[in-house]
C-alpha atoms as an extended CHARMM CRD file, in Angstrom:
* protein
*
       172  EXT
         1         1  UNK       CA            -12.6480000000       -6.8250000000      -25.4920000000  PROA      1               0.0000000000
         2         2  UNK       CA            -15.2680000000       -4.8670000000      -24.1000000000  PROA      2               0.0000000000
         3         3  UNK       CA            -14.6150000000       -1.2590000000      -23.1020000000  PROA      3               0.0000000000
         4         4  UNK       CA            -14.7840000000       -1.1300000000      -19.7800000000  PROA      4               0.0000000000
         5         5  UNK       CA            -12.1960000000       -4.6360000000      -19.9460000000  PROA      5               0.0000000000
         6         6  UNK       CA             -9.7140000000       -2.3330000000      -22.0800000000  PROA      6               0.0000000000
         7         7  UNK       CA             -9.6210000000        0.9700000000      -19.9420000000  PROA      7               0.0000000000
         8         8  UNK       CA             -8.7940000000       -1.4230000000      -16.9300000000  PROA      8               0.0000000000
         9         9  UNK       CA             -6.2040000000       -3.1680000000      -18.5980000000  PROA      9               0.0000000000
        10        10  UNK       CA             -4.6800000000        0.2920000000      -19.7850000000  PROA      10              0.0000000000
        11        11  UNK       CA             -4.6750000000        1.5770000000      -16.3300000000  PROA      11              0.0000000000
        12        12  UNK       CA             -3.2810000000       -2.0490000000      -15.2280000000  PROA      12              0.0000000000
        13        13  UNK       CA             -0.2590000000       -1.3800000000      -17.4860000000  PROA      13              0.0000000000
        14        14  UNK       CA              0.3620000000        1.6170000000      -16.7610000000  PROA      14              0.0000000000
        15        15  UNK       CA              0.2270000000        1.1260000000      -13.3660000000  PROA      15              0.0000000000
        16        16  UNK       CA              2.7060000000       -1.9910000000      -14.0040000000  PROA      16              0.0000000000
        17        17  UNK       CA              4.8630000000        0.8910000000      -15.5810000000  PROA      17              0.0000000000
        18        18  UNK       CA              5.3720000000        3.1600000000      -13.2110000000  PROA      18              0.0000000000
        19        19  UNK       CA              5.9790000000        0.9670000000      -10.8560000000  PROA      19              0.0000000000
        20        20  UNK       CA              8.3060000000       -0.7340000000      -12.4020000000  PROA      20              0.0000000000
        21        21  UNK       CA             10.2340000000        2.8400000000      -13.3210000000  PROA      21              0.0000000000
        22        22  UNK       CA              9.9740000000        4.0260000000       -9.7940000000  PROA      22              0.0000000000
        23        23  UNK       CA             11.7900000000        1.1110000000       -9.0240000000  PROA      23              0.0000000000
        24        24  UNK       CA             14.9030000000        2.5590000000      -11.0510000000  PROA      24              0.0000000000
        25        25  UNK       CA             14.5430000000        5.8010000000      -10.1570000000  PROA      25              0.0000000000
        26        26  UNK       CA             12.5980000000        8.8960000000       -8.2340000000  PROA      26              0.0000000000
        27        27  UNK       CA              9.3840000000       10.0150000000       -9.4580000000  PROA      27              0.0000000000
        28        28  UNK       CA             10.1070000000       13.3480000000      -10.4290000000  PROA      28              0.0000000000
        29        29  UNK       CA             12.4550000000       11.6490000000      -13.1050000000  PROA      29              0.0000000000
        30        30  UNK       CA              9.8540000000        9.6500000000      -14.6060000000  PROA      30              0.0000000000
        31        31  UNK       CA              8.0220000000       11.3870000000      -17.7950000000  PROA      31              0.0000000000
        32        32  UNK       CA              5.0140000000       10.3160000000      -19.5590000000  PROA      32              0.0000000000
        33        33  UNK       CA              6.7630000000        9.9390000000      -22.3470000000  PROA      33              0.0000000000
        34        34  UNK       CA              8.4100000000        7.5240000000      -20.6530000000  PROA      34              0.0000000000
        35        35  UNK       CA              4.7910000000        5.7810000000      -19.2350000000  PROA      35              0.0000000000
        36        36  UNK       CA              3.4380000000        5.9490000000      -22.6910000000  PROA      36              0.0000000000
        37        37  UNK       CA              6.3310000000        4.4910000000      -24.7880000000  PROA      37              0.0000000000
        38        38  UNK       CA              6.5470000000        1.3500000000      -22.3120000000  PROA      38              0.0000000000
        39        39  UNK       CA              2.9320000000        0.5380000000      -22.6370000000  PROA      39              0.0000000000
        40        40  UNK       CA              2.6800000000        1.8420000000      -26.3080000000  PROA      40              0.0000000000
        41        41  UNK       CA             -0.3490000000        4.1050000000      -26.2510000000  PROA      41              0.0000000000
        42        42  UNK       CA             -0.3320000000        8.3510000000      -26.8330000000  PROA      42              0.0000000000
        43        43  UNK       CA             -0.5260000000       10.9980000000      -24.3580000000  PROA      43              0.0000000000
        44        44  UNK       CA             -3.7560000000       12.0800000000      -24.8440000000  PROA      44              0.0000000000
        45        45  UNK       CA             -4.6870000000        8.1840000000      -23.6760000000  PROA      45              0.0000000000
        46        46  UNK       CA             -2.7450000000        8.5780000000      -20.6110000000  PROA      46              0.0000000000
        47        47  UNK       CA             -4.3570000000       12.1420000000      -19.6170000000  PROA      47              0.0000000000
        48        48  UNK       CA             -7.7630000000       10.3230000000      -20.0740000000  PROA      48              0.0000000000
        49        49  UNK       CA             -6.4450000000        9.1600000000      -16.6780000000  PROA      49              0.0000000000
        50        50  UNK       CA             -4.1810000000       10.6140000000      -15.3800000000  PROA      50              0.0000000000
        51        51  UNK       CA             -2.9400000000       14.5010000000      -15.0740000000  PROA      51              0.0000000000
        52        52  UNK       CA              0.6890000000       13.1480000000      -14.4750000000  PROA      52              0.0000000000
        53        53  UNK       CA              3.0210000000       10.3730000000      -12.4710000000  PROA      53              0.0000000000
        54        54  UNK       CA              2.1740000000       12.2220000000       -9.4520000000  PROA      54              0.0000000000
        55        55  UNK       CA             -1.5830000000       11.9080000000       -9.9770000000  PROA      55              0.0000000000
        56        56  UNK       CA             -1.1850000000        8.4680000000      -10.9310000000  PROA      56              0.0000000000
        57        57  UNK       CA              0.7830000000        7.2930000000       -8.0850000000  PROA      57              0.0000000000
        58        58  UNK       CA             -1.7470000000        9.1610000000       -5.8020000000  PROA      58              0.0000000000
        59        59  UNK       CA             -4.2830000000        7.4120000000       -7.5470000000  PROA      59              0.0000000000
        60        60  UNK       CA             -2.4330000000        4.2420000000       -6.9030000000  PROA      60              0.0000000000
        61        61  UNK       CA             -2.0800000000        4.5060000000       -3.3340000000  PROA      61              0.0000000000
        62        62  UNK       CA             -6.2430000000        5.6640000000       -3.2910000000  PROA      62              0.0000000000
        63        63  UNK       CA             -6.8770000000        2.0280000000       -4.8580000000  PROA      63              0.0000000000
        64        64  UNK       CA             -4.6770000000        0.4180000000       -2.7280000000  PROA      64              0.0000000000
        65        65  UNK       CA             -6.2430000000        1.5160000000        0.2710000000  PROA      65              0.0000000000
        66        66  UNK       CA             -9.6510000000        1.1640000000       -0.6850000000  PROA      66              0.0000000000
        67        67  UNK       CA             -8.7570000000       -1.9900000000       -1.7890000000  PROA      67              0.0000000000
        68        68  UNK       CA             -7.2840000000       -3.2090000000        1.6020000000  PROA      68              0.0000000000
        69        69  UNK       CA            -10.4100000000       -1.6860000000        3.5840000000  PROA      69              0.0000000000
        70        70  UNK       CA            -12.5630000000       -3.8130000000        1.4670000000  PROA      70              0.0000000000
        71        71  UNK       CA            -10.9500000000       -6.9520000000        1.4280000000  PROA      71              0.0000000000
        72        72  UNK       CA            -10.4260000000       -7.0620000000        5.4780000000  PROA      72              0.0000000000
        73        73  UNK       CA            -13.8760000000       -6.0230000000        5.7090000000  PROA      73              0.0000000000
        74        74  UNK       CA            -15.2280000000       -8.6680000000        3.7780000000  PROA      74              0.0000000000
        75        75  UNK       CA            -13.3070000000      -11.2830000000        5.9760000000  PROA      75              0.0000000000
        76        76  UNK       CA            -15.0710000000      -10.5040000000        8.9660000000  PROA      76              0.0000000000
        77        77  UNK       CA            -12.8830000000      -10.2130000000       11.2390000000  PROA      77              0.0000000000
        78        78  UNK       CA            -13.2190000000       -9.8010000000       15.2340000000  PROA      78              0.0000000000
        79        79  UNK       CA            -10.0900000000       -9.6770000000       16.9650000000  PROA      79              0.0000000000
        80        80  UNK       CA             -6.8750000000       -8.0180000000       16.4150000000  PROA      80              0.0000000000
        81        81  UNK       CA             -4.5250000000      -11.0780000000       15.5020000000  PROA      81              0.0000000000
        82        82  UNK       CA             -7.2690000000      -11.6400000000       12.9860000000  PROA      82              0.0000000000
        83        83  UNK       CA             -7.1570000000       -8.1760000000       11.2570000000  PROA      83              0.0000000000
        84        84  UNK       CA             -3.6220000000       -8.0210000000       11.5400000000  PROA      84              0.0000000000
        85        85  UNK       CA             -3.3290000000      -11.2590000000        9.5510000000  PROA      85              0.0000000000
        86        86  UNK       CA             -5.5860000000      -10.5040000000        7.1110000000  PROA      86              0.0000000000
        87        87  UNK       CA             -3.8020000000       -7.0770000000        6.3350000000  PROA      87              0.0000000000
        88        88  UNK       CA             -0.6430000000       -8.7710000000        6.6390000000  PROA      88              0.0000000000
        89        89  UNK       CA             -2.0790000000      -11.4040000000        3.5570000000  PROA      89              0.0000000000
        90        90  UNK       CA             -3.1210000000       -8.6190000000        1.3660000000  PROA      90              0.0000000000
        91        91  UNK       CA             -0.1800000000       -6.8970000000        1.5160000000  PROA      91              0.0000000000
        92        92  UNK       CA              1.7170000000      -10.1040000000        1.0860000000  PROA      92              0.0000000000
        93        93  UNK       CA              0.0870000000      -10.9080000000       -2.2560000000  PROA      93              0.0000000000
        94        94  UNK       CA              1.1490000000       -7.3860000000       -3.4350000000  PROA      94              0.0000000000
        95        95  UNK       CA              4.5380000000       -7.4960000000       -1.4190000000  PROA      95              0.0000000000
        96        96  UNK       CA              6.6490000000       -6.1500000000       -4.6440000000  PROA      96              0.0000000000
        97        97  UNK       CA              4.1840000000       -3.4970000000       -4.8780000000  PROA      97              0.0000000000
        98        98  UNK       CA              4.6750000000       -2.4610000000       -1.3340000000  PROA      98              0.0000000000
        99        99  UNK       CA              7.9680000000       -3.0100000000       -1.0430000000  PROA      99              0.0000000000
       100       100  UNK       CA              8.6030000000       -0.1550000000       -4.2380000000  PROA      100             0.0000000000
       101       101  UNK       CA              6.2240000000        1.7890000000       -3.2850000000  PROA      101             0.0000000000
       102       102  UNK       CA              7.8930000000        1.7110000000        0.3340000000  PROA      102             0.0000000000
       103       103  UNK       CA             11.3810000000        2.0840000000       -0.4920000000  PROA      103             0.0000000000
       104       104  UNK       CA             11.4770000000        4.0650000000       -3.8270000000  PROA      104             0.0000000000
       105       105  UNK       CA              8.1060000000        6.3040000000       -2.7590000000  PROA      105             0.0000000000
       106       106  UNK       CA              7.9900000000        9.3990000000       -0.5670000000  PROA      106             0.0000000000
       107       107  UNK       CA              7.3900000000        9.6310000000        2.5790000000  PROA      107             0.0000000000
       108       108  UNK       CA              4.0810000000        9.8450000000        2.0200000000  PROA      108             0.0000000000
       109       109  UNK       CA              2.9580000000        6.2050000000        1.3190000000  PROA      109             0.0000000000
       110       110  UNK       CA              4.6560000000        5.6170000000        4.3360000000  PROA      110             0.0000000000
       111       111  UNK       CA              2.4600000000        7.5240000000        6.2880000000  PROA      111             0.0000000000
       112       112  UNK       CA             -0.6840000000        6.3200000000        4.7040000000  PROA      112             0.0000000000
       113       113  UNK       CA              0.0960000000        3.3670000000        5.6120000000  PROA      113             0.0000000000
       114       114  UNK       CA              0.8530000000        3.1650000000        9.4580000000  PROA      114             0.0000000000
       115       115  UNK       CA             -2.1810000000        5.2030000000        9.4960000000  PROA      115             0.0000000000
       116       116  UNK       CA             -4.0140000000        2.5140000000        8.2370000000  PROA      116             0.0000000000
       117       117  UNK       CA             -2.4380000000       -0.1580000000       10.0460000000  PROA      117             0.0000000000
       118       118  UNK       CA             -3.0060000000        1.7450000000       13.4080000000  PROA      118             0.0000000000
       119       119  UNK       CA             -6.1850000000        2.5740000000       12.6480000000  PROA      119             0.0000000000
       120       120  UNK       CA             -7.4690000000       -0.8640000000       11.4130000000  PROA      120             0.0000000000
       121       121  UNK       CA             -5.7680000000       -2.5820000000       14.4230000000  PROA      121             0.0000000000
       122       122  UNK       CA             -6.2810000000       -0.3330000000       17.5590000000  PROA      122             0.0000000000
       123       123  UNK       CA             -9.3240000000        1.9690000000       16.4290000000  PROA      123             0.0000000000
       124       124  UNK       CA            -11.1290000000        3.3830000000       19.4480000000  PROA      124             0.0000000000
       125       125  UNK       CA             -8.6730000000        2.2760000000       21.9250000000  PROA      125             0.0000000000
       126       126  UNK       CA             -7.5630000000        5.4090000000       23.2270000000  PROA      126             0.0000000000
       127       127  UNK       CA            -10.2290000000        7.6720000000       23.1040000000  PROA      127             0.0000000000
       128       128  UNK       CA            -10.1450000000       10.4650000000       25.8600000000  PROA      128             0.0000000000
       129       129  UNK       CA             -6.7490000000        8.6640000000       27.3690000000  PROA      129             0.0000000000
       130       130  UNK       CA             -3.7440000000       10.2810000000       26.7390000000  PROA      130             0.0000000000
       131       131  UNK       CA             -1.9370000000        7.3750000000       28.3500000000  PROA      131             0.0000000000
       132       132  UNK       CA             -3.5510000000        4.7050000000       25.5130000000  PROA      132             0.0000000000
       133       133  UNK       CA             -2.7560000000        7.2910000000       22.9740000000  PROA      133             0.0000000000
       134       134  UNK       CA              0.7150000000        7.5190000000       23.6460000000  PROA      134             0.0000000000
       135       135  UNK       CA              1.0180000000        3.3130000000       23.7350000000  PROA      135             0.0000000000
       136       136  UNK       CA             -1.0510000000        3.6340000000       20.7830000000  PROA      136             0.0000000000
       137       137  UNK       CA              1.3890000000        5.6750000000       18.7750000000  PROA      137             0.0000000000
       138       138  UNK       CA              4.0300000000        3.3690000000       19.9780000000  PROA      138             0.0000000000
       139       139  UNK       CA              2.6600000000        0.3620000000       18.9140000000  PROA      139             0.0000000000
       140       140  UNK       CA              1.5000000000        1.8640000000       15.8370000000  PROA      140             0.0000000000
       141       141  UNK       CA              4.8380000000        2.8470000000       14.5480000000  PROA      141             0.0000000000
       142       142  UNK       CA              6.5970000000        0.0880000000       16.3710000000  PROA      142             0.0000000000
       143       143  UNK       CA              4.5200000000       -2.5220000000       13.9880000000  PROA      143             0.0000000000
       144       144  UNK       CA              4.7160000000       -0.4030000000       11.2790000000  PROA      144             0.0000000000
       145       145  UNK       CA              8.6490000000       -0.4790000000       11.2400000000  PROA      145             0.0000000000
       146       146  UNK       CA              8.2890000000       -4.6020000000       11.4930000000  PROA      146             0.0000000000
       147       147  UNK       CA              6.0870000000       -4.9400000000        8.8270000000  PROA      147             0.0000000000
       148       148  UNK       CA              8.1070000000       -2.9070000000        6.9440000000  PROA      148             0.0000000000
       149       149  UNK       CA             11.3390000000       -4.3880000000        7.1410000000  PROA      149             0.0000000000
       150       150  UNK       CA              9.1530000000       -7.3610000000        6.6060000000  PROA      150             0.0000000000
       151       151  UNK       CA              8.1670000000       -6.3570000000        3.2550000000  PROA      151             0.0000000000
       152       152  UNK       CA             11.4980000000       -5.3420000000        2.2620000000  PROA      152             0.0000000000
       153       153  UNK       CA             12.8230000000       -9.0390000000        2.9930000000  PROA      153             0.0000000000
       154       154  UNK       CA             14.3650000000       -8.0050000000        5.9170000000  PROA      154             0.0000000000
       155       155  UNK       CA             12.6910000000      -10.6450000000        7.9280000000  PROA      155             0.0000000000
       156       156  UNK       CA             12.5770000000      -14.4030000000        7.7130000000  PROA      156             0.0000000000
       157       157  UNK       CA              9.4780000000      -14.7400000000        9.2370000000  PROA      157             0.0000000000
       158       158  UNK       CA              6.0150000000      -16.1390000000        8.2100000000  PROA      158             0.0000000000
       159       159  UNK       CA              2.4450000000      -14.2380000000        8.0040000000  PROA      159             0.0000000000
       160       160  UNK       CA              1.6460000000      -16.0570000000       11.0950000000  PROA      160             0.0000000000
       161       161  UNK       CA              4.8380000000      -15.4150000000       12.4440000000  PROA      161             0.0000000000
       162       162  UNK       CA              4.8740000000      -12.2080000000       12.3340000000  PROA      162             0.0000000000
       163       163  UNK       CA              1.3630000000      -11.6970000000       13.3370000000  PROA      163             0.0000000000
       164       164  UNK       CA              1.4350000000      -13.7100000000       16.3030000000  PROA      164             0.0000000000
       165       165  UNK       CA              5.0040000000      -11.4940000000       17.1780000000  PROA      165             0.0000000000
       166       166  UNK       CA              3.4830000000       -8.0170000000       16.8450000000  PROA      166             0.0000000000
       167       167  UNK       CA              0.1220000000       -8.8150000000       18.7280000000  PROA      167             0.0000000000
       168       168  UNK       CA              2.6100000000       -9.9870000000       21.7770000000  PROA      168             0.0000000000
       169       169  UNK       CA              4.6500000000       -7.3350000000       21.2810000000  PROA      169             0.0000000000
       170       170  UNK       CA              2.1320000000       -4.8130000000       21.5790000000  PROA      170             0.0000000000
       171       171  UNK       CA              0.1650000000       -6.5200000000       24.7400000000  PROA      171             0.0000000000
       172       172  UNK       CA              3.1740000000       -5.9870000000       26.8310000000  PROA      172             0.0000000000
C-alpha cells in the first residue's frame, strides 16, 4: 500500500472512530486514547493529524463541506429543485454521518450546515431587500428543520419527495 493510500485509510478510521464514539457519548468525553486504541495505532500517529477530537471533528466537518460544494458543482445544476436534490443525495449517501454529527454534535455543525443549504439554494436572492432577506431566513431555517428531521428518520419521505415539498413550500 502506497503511502499516500495508508495515511487516507488512517484518517478514514479514525474518522470511522470518532464517529462512531460520538455516537455514545459527548465529545469532550472522548480521549485519544480512546481514538487510538479502537483503530490500533500510537499517539504520536494520531497528532500527525490531528491536535485533538476537537480538531478532528472540525476537520471533519471542513471535508464534508468541501466535499458537498464539489460534488453539486460538478452536477451542474441550474435550478433550485435541482440543487436541492443533489444536496439532498449527498447527504443521503452519508445520512448516518449526518444524522451523528446532527444529533450527538454541537450546535455548531448545525449551523454550518443551514448555512450551506441557504446559501447553495437561495444565493443572491435577497441582496439589498430586507423583505427577501427576512423570507430568506425563513425558508432557510424552515428547510433546514425538514431536512433535518429527515435525516434523523423522522420522515417517511423520499429524496424526491422531499425536494419537490420544500421547493413548494418555500414558493408560497
Amino acid at each position: 500500500m502506497s503511502r499516500e493510500r495508508m495515511i487516507n485509510h488512517t484518517k478514514l478510521l479514525l474518522k470511522q472512530s470518532l464517529l462512531e464514539l460520538l455516537n455514545n457519548k459527548p465529545l469532550s468525553k472522548i480521549t485519544i486514547k480512546e481514538l487510538c486504541d479502537k483503530v490500533d495505532i500510537n499517539r504520536t500517529t494520531y497528532y500527525r493529524y490531528y491536535l485533538d477530537p476537537y480538531d478532528q471533528l472540525e476537520k471533519i466537518e471542513v471535508e464534508i463541506f468541501n466535499d458537498m460544494a464539489s460534488f453539486i458543482d460538478t452536477n451542474n445544476v441550474s435550478n433550485n429543485l435541482s440543487r436541492l436534490k443533489s444536496i439532498l443525495k449527498y447527504i443521503n449517501d452519508r445520512k448516518e454521518e449526518f444524522r451523528i454529527l446532527l444529533v450527538k454534535s454541537d450546535i455548531n455543525f448545525q449551523n454550518k450546515l443551514l448555512s450551506f443549504i441557504g446559501k447553495r439554494i437561495f444565493e443572491n436572492k435577497c441582496k439589498n431587500d430586507i423583505n427577501l432577506e427576512i423570507k430568506y431566513i425563513y425558508t432557510a431555517v424552515g428547510s433546514f428543520g425538514i431536512v433535518s428531521e429527515w435525516i434523523k428518520g423522522n420522515l417517511n419521505l423520499s429524496l424526491d419527495e422531499l425536494s419537490e415539498k420544500i421547493i413548494e413550500l418555500n414558493q408560497k
